[in-house]
Every structure is written in C-alpha cells, then in structure tokens.
Coordinates of C-alpha atoms and ligand atoms in Angstrom, one line a residue:
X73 CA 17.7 3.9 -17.1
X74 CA 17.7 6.3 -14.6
X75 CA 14.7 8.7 -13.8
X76 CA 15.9 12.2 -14.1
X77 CA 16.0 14.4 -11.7
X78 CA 16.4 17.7 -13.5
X79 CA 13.0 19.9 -13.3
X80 CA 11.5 22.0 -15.9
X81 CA 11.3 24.9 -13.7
X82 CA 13.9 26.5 -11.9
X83 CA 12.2 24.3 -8.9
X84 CA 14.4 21.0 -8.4
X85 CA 12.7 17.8 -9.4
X86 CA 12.3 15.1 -7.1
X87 CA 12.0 11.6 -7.9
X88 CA 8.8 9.7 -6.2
X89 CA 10.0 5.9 -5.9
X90 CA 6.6 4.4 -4.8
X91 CA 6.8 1.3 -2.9
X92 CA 3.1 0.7 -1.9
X93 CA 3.1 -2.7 -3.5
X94 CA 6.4 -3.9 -1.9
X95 CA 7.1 -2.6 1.7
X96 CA 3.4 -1.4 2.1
X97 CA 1.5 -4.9 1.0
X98 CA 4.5 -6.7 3.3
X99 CA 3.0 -5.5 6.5
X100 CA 0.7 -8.1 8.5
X101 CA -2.8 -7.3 6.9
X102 CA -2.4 -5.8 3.8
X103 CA -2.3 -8.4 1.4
X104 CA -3.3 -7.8 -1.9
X105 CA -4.6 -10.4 -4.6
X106 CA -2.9 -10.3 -8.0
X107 CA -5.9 -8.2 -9.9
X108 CA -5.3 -5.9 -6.9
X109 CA -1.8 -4.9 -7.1
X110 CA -2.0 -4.7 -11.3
X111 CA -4.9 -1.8 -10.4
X112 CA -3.1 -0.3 -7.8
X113 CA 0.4 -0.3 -10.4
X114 CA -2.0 1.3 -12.5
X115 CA -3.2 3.5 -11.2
X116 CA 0.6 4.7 -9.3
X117 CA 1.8 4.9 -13.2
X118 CA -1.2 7.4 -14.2
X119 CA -0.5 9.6 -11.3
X120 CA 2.9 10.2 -12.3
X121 CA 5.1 7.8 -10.0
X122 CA 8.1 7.7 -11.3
X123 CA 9.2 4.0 -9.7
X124 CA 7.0 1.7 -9.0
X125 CA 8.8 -0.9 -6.7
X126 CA 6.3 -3.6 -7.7
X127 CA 6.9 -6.6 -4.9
X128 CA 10.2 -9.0 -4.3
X129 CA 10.1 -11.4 -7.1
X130 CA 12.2 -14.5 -5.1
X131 CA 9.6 -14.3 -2.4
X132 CA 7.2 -16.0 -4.1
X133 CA 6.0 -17.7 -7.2
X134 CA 2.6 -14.5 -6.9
X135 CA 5.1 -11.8 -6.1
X136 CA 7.1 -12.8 -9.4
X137 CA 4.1 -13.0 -11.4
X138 CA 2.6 -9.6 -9.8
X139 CA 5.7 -8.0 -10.9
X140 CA 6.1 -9.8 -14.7
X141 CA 2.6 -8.4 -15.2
X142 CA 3.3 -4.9 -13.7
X143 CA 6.5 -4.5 -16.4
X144 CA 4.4 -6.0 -19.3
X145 CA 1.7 -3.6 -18.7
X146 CA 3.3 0.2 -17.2
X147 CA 3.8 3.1 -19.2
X148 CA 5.6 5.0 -17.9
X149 CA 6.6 4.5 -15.0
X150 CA 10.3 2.8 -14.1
X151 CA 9.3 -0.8 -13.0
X152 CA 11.7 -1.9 -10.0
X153 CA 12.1 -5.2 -8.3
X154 CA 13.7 -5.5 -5.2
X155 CA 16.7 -8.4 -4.3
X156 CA 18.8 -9.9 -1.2
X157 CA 22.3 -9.7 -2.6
X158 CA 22.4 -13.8 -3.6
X159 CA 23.2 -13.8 -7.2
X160 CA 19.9 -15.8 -7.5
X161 CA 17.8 -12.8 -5.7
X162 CA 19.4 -10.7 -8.2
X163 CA 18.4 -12.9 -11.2
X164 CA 15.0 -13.7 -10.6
X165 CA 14.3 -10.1 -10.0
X166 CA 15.6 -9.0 -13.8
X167 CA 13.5 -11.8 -14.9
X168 CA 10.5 -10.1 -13.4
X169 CA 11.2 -6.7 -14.3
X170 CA 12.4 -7.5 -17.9
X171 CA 9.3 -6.6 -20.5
X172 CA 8.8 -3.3 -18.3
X173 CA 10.2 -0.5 -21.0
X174 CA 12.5 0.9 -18.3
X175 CA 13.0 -1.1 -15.2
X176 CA 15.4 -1.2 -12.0
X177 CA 16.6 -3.5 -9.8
X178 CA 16.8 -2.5 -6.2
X179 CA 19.1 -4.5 -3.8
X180 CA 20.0 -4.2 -0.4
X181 CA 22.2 -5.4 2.4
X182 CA 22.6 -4.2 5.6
X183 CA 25.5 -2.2 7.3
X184 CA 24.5 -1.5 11.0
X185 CA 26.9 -3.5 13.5
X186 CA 23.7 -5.0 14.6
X187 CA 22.6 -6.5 11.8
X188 CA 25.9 -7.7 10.2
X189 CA 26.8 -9.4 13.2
X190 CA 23.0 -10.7 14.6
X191 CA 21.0 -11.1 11.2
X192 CA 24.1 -11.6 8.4
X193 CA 26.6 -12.8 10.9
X194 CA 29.4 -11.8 8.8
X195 CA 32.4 -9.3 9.3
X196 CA 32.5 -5.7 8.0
X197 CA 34.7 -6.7 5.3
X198 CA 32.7 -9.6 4.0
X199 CA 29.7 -7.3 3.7
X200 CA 32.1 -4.7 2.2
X201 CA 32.8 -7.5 -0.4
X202 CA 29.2 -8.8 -1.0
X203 CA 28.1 -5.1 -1.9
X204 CA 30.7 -4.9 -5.0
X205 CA 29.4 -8.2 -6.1
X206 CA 25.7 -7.7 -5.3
X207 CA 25.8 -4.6 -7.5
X208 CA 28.1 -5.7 -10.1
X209 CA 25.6 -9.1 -10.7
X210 CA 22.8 -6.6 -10.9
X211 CA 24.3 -3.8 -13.5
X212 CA 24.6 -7.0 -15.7
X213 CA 21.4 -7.3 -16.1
X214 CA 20.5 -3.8 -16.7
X215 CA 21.7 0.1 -16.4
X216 CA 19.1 1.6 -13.8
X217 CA 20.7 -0.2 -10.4
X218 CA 19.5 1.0 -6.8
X219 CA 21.5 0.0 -4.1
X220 CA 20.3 -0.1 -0.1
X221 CA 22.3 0.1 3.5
X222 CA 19.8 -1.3 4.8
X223 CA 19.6 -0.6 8.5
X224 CA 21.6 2.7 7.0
X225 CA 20.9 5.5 9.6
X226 CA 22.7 2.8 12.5
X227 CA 25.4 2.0 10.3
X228 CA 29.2 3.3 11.4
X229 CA 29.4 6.5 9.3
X230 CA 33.1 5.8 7.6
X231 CA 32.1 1.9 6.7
X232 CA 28.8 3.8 5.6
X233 CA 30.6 6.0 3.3
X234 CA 33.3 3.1 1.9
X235 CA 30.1 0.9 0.8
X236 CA 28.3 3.8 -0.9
X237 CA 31.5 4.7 -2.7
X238 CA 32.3 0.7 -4.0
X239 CA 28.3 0.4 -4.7
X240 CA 28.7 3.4 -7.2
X241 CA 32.3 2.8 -8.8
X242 CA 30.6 -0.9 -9.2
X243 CA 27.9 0.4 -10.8
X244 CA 24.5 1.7 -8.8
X245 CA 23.1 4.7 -9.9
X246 CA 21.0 5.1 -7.0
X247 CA 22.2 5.0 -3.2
X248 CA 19.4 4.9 -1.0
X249 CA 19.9 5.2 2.8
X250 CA 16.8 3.6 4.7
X251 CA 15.8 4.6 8.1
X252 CA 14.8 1.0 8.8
X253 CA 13.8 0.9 12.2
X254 CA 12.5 4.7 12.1
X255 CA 15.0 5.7 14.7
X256 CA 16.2 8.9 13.1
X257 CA 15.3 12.5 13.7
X258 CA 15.1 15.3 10.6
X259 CA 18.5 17.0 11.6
X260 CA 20.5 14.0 12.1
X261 CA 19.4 12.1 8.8
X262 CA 19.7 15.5 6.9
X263 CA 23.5 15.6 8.2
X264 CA 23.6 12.0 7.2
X265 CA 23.1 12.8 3.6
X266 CA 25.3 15.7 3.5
X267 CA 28.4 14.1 4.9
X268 CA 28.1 11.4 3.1
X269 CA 27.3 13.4 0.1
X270 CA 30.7 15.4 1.2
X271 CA 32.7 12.5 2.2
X272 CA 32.0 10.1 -0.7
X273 CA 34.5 11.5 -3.7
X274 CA 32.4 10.1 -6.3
X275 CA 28.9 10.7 -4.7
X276 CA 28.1 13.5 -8.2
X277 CA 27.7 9.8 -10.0
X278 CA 24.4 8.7 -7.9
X279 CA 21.1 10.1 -7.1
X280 CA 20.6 9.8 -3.3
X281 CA 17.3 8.3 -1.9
X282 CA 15.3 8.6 1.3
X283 CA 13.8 5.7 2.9
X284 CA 11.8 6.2 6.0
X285 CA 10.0 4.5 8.4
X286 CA 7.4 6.3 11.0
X287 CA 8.2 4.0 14.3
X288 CA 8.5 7.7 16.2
X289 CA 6.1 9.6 13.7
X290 CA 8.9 11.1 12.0
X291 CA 9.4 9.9 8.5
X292 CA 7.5 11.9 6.4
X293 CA 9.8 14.9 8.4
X294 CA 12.8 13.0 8.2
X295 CA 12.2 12.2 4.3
X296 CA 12.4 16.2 3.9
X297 CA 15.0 16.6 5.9
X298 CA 16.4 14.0 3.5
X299 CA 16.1 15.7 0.7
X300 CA 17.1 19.3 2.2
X301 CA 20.5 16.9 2.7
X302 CA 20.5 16.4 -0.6
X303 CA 18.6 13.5 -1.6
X304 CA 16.4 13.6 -4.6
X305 CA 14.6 10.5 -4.7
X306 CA 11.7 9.9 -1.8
X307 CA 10.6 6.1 -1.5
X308 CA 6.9 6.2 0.4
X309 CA 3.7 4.4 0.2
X310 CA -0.1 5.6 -0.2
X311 CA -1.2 6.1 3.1
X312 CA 1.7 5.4 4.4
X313 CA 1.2 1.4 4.6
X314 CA 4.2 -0.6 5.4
X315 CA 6.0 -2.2 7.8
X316 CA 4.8 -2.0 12.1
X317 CA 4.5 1.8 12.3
X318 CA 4.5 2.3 8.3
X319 CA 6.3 4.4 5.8
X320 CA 6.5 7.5 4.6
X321 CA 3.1 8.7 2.8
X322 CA 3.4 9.6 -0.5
X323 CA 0.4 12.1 -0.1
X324 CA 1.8 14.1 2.6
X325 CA 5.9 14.4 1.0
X326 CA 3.9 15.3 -2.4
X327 CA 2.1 17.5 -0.3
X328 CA 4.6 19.3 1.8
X329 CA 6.2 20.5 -1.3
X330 CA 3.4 21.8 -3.2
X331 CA 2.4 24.1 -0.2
X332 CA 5.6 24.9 1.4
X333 CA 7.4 25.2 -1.6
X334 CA 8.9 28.1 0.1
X335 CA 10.6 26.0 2.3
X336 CA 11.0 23.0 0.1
X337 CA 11.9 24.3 -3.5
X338 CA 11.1 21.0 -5.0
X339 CA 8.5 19.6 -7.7
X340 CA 7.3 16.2 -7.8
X341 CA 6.0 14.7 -11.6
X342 CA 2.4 13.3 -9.1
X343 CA -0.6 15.2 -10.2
X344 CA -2.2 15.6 -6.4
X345 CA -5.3 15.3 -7.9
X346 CA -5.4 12.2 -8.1
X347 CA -4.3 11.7 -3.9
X348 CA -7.9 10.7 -2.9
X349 CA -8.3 8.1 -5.6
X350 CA -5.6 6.6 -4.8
X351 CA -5.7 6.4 -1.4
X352 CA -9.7 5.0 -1.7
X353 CA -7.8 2.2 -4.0
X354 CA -5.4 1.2 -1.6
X355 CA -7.3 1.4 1.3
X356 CA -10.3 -0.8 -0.6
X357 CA -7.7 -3.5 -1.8
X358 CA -5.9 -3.9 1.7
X359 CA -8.7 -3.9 3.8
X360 CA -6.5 -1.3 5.8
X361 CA -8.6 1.9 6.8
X362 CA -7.5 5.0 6.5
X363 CA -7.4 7.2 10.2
X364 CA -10.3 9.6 10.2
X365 CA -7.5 12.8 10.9
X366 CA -5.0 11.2 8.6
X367 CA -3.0 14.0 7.0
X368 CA -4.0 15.1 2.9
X369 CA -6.4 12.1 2.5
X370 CA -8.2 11.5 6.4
X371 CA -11.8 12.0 6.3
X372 CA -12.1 14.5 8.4
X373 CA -9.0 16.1 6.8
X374 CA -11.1 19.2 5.4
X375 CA -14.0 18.6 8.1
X376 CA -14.5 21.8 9.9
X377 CA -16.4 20.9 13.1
X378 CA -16.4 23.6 15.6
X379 CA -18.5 27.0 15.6
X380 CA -15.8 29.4 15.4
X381 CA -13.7 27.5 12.4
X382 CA -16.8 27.1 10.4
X383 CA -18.0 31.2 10.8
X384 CA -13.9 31.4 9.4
X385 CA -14.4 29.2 6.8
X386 CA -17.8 30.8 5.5
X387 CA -16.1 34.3 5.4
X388 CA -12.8 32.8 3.9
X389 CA -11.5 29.6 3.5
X390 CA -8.2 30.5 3.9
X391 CA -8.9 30.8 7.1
X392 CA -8.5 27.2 8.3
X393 CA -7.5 25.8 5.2
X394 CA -3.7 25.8 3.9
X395 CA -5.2 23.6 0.5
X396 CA -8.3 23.3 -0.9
X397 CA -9.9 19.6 -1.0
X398 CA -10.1 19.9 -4.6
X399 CA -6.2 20.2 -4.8
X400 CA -6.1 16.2 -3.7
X401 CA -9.2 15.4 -5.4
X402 CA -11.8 15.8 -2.8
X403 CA -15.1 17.0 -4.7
X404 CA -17.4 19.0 -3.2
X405 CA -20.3 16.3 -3.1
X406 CA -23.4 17.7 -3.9
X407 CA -25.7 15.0 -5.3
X408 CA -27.9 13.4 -2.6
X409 CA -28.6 9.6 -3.0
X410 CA -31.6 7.5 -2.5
X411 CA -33.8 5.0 -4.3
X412 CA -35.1 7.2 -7.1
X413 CA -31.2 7.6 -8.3
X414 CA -30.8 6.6 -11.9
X415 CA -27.3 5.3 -13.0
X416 CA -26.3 8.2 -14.1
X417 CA -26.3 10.2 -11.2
X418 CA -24.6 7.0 -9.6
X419 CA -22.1 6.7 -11.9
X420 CA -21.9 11.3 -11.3
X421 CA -22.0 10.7 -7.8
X422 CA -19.0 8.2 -7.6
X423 CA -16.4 10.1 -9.7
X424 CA -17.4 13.1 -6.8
X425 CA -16.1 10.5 -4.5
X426 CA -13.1 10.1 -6.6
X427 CA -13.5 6.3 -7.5
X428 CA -13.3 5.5 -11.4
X429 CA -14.8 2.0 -12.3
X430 CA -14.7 0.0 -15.3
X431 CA -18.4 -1.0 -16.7
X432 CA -18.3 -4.4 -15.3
X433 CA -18.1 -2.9 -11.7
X434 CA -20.0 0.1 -12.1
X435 CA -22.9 -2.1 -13.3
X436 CA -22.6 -4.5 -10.2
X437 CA -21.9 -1.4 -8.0
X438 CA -25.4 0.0 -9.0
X439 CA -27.2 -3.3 -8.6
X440 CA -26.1 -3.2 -5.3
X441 CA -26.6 0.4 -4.6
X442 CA -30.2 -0.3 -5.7
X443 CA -31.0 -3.3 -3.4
X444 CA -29.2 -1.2 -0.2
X445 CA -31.5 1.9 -1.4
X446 CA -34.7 -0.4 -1.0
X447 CA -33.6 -1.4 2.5
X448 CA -32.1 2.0 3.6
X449 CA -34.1 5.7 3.5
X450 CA -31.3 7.4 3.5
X451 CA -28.1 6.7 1.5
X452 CA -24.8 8.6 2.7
X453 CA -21.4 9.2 1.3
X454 CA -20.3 6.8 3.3
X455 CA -22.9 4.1 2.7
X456 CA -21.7 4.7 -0.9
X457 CA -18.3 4.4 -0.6
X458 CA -18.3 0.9 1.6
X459 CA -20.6 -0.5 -0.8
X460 CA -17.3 0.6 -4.0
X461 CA -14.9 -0.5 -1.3
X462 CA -16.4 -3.7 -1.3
X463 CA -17.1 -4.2 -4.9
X464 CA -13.3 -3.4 -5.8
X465 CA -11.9 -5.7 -3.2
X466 CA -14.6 -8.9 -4.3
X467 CA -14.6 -8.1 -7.9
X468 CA -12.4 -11.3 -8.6
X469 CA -13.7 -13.1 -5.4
X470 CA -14.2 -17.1 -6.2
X471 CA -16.5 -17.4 -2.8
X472 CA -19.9 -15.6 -2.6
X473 CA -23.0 -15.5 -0.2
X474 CA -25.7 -16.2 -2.0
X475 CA -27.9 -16.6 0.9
X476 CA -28.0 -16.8 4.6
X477 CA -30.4 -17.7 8.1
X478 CA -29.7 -17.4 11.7
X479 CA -31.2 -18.3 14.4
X480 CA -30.4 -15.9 17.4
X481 CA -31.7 -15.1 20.7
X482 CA -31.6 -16.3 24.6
X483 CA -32.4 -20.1 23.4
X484 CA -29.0 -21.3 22.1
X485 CA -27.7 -22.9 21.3
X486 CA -27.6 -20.2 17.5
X487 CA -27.4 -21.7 14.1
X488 CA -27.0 -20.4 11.2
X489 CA -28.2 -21.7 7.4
X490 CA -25.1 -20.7 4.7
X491 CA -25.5 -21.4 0.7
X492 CA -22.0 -20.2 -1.4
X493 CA -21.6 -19.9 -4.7
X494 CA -17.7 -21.4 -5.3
X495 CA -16.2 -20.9 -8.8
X496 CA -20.1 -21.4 -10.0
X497 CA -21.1 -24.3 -7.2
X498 CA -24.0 -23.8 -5.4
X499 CA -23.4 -25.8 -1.5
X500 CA -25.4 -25.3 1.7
X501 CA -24.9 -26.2 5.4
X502 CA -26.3 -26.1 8.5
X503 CA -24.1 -25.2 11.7
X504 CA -24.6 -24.1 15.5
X505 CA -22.4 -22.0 17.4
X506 CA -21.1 -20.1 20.7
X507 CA -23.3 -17.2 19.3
X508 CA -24.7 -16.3 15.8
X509 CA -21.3 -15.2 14.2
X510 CA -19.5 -18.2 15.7
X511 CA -22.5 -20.3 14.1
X512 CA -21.8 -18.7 10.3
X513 CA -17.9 -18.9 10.6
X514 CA -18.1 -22.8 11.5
X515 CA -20.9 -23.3 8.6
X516 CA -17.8 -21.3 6.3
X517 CA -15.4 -23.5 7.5
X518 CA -17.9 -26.7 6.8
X519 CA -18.1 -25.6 3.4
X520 CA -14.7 -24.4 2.8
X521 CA -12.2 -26.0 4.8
X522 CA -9.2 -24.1 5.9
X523 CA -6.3 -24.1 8.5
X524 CA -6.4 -20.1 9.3
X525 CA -6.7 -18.6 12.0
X526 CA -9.6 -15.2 12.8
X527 CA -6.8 -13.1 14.1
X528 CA -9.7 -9.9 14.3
X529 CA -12.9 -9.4 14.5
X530 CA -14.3 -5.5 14.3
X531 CA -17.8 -4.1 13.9
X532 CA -18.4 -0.4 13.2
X533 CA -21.1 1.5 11.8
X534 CA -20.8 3.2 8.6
X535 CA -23.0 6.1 9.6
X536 CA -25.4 6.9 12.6
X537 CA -29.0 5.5 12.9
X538 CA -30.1 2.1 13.6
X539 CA -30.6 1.4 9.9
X540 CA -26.9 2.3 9.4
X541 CA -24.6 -0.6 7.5
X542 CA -22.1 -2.6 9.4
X543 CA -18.8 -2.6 8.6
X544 CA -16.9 -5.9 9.5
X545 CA -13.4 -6.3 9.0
X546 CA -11.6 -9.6 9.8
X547 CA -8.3 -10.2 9.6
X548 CA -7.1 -14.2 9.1
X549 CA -3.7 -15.7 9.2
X550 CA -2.2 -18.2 7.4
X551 CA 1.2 -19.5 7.8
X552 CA 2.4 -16.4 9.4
X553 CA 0.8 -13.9 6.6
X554 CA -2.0 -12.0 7.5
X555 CA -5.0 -10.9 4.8
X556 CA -7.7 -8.7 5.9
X557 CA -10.8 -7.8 4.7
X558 CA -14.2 -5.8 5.4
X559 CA -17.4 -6.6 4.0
X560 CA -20.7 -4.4 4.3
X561 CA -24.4 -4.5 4.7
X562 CA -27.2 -2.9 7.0
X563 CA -27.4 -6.6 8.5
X564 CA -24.2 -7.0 10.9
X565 CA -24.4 -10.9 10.5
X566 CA -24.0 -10.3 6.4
X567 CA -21.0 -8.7 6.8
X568 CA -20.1 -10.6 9.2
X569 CA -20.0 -13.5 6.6
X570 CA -19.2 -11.6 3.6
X571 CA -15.7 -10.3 5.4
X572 CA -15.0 -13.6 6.8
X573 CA -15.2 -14.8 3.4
X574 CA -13.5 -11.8 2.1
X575 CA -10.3 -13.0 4.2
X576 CA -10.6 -16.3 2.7
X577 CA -10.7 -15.3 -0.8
X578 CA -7.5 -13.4 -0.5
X579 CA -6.0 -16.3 0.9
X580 CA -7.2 -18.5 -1.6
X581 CA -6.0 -16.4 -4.6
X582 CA -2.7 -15.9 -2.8
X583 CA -2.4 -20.2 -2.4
X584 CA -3.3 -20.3 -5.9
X585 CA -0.6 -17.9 -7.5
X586 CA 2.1 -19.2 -4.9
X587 CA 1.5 -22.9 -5.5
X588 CA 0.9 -23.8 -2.4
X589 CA -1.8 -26.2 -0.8
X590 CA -4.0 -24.8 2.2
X591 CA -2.3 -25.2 5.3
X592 CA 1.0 -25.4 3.1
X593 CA 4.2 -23.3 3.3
X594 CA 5.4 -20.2 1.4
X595 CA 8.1 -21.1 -1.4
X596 CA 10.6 -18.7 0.1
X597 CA 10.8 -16.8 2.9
X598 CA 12.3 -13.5 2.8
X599 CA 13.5 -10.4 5.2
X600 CA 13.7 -7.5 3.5
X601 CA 12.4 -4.2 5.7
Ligands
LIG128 O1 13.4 -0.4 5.4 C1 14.3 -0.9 4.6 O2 15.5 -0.9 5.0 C2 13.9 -1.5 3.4 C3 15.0 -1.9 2.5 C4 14.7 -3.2 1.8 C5 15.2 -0.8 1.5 O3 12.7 -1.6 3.1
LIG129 ZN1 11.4 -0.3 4.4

C-alpha cells in the first residue's frame, strides 16, 4: 500500500519516509535500546510521518523484534523494513513488518561501477538480474515495494535508467535514488531525477524518492532539488542522525517548505509543532547532542544575542525571524524554577520545554527535580531538561547508583566506594585508580564485568556558575558498535558514573535482545548505507 502523494490543496504533497530508527541509529554512537526506538516510532507516527523505516530486521535478533513491535503497535504510519536483495533478507523483513496495518519493504542494491565491482564483485548484468528478482521476491510478500540504487548518484546514467525501469515493470512502487556518499550537488541530482524521470518509459508507475547524505553539507539542499526534479518522497532523519556526516533532517526539509513555499510549492502531512519534541526525544535516547546553531531545532536557533538584532526583534520580530519558535514547538518559557515548585508547575514547566511524560516518569522526574532543587539555588531550563534527558534514556536502565565515595586529592593513589542496584541486587566495591574517574570506572567494571572499550570521555557544564551540573557523556564500544550515553548531576564524579553506566546499560539491553553473551559477536553483520 502505497502512501499517496496527491495533496488536498492545490500545493503538491510530499511523502516524508522517516528513517531515524534505521540509518540514523546505524551510525557509531547512537544506539537505541528497544523501549527507545518503540517511543521514538511513536512519537514519528503522531507527528504525521508517513514511513517509518523502523530498523533492518536480518541484522539482528533486537532489530527484528524492534521492528515486529513497531508494526504491532503504529497507527498510521506505513511501517517499512529495509533488505539486501538475498531472498532471505527479503523474507525476514516481511516477517517483521507483517502485523503493521500497512507496511513496506525497502530493498536495495547498489549500481555505481565502484561498488558492483569492489563491494558486490559482480558484472553489470548480474546486478541487472538480481534487481528483477530482489523486487519480484519482495512484491510477493506485499503491494507497497521500495526499491534502492544504492550508491545511485555514481551509478552510469543508462544502466541507472535500465534498473529503475525492470525494478518497476517487476513490481516496486517506489524508486529511490540515494546519494550515498553525499557527493552530489542540488543541480546535478535535480537533473538526475528529471532524466531519469524522462528517460525511463514507465517512470508515471513509481513515486520517486530522495535519499541524501550531508558528507559536503548538502543534502538537505540536494533533497529539494530532488524533489524540484520530481521526486515526491523525502527519506531524512530527526536531527539529521545517520551515517559519518548524517542525513537529511527531517526538521529542516519540513521546514523549507512551510516557509519557502513560494519556492517549494509542496505540503508535508508533519505537524511542525511537534519538531522540538521530537528532536529532545531523539537526542535524549541517542545520547547524540544536538549543535547549539543547528537549523529549526539548535538552541540557539531563536537566540537573539547581539544589541542591534535584539532592539529589531523588540520593535518587530520579523525582523530577524523568518518563523516563530512556536511554529516548531518552542514555548516561550516563562515559569522560573526552584525549590518551592509544586508538581504542577513541573509538570507546566516541562510541556513549555516540549517533553510529554507518562506518570511513571514524570513522578521520578520530580523526585529528582526536587533533590537537584535542594542542592542547587537556581534551577535553569537547562538544568531541567538534562535532568528529563536523563530520566527518558535510564527509564528501563537494569544498573543504578545508589551510592558513591571518592577519595581525591594530591595523596593518590584515588579510590572510590561504588554500591549498584542490578535488576534489584544491592553490591559494593572498593577500587583505586590513575585519578578519581579511573577509580569509579574500575570499581564498575569490578561489579559489572565487561569487554568494552571507553571510546569518549566529555565533561561540560549544563549552565554557568560553579554550582552548575555536569554533563558527562561517554561513548563505549563493543564488538565494533558504539552506544553512548550522558548522565547528569552538580557533582562531575556522579555523572561521571551514572553515564559510564548509562553506556553499559545500553549495551546490556542490546546483548540481551540480540542473544548474544558479553564480549560475543553480532548474529549478522550487515552493510547497508
Ligand atoms: O545511503 C544509502 O544508500 C542507504 C540505502 C540503504 C538506501 O541508506
Ligand atoms: Zn543512507
């Protein structure tokens, strides 16, 4: 089943294909746990994505169940699972995607001469067969079938055009053409999907897609100029998470053509609202920070700093603003925080920040909000919104700190005093270290054994002061997968532990769902850009 394209309004609609939970959580870093991605799904399907590409069901025994659950539980949104074109790829995806009410499956091969003859080693013709049969196996299982050159904007135009044509007389309803490697520029991948559009006799039977990546800081341009070419499906991510340089963000195309709808007569079915929100989600359950001057969602996106644009702003908004910051759900916040807060101008003060918890959270939120606002006079935005960040990403979190002692200073050699709570157990150590933090991550690694490696350690303070929380983030890798994840409180050595163990938590959870022991291997290994 096919998302339509066709608009109410004499604007063109185009089709947002989100693929956060696929290409975004495949980068190094952002990881999500299984309770994460099922938020995140839900959160894309109440915003109005129309695809959700939910993960790559044959990579692993979590990525199949992440997806399984996804279908079983969307409601509107078209539920897609992406495949290599092995008939078994292909099959275990449809059995992922199967309870959704509509569902896809996306599969891809690549085209370039680089890839077929490097990565596929095969001949042009081969691959020319392999996408016939690739698509074929997939329209078996259902209707909706996307199909992918990957590697498309380096592929030899006419063998370009002869796949595209088999892929849609076998069957694919979608064509998508991904700027893998984010080589492109906007005027040669808006060519691309004319000629091909021109070239290809029964092209009128597909919706074309756009597929970019932002290696030169062009995709977000180049998925326009896509879709001035003639594509009407755009696949991004929220904050543009994905592979090295990332993908296209989903907040700024959404963006682009609500304002510029001049120049891009297109609608979208998102409701931009809802931009911040999701972004705060994502960023909370990969442990990937947004940039402060990120476009649409960037803290500082509405910040006006300097003398003159402030004296504009004051007499007109207009005047350095091209969208207000309530058009992507950024509320004015007005409330000030501190210990005398009640729970209900918490709970007020959080839905200004855009989050939305259930009670469970909100109730563990405020417990936490009330112990910071005993330690710290003045609570910030900020201070709030590391403290939700970190609630949402520990929220199914086996390991916890209950308490912890160091010893610091010129006398080493430092030690540090760790009890965890695991799955309900309360165990203590005793460790020393080459400096306080070493001392707490070898008393974690006494009490929880593990084979990962601390790939990153960062500090930074949430706000200014001296009183100001620490923000840790550590990244760990395991295996050649990388989790990350922050943890926060006004003592840097907390955090320090609580991120460290953050990490370890996501790894655990991903061990658990993938069947694999610690220090074991993934099921499958997988390639897919
Ligand atoms: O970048 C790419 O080519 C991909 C494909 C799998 C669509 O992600
Ligand atoms: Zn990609």
């Amino acid at each position: 089943m096919t998302a339509s394209p066709k608009a109410s309004s004499n604007k063109e609609r185009v089709v947002i294909f989100d693929t956060t939970l696929r290409d975004g959580e495949q980068c190094p870093g952002a990881t999500m746990t299984h309770e994460e991605k099922l938020e995140v799904a839900e959160l894309l399907d109440s915003m109005g994505v129309d695809i959700i590409e939910a993960g790559f069901p044959i990579a692993s025994e979590g990525d199949f169940a992440a997806v399984h659950e996804i279908a079983k539980r969307s409601k509107n949104a078209v539920i897609c699972g992406l495949s290599r074109a092995a008939p078994k790829d292909i099959d275990r995806c449809a059995e992922a995607i199967k309870p959704a009410k509509r569902h896809r499956i996306h599969t891809f091969l690549s085209t370039s001469p680089v890839h077929m003859k490097y990565k596929l080693q095969k001949e042009p013709h081969e691959v020319y067969e392999m996408v016939i049969a690739q698509v074929t196996r997939a329209r078996s299982h259902t209707d909706d079938v996307e199909w992918s050159s990957e590697d498309g904007t380096r592929t030899e135009i006419d063998f370009l055009c002869r796949c595209v044509e088999a892929a849609i007389n076998a069957g694919a309803t979608t064509i998508n053409i991904p700027d893998t490697v984010g080589y492109t520029t906007p005027e040669e991948y808006f060519n691309l999907f004319k000629m091909v559009r021109e070239r290809v006799p029964n092209s009128d039977k597909a919706v074309f897609s756009t597929h970019c990546h932002n290696d030169l800081g062009m995709a977000v341009a180049n998925s326009m100029a896509g879709v001035m070419g003639g594509a009407r499906q755009i696949e991004c991510t929220i904050n543009g998470i994905g592979e090295r340089a990332g993908n296209a963000a989903l907040e700024e195309v959404v963006m682009a053509m609500q304002v510029r709808g001049d120049k891009f007569p297109f609608v979208t079915g998102i409701d931009a609202t809802m931009l911040t929100r999701a972004s705060k989600l994502v960023a909370a359950a990969t442990s990937f920070p947004v940039q402060y001057n990120k476009a649409i969602v960037g803290r500082n996106a509405f910040a006006h700093e300097s003398g003159i644009h402030q004296d504009g702003m004051l007499k007109n908004a207009q005047t350095y603003e091209i969208m207000t910051p309530e058009s992507v759900g950024v509320k004015q916040t007005s409330l000030v925080m501190g210990k005398h807060s009640g729970r209900h101008a918490f709970q007020h003060k959080l839905q200004e920040l855009g989050y939305e918890l259930s009670d469970n959270q909100l109730q563990d939120a405020f417990v936490r909000f009330k112990a910071l606002a005993d330690r710290k006079k003045q609570i910030y935005d900020e201070d709030i919104e590391a403290l939700v960040d970190e609630e949402i990403a520990t929220a199914h979190d086996r390991i916890k700190v209950l308490s912890l002692t160091v010893i610091a200073g010129t006398m080493g050699p430092q030690s540090a005093t760790l009890s965890l709570d695991i799955d309900g157990q309360h165990v203590t150590t005793q460790s020393t270290g080459n400096g306080p933090v070493d001392a707490i991550f070898n008393a974690i690694h006494a009490l929880v054994p593990h084979d990962a490696k601390l790939e990153l350690y960062q500090v930074h303070a949430v706000t200014e002061g001296t009183d100001a929380q620490a923000e840790v983030s550590v990244r760990l890798s395991e295996n050649g997968r990388a989790v990350t994840a922050k943890g926060a409180d006004p003592d840097t050595l907390v955090a320090s532990a609580k991120a460290y163990l953050g990490a370890l938590n996501k790894l655990t959870s991903r061990r658990v769902r993938e069947q694999i022991p610690a220090g074991g291997r993934r099921i499958h290994s997988t390639d897919a850009g």
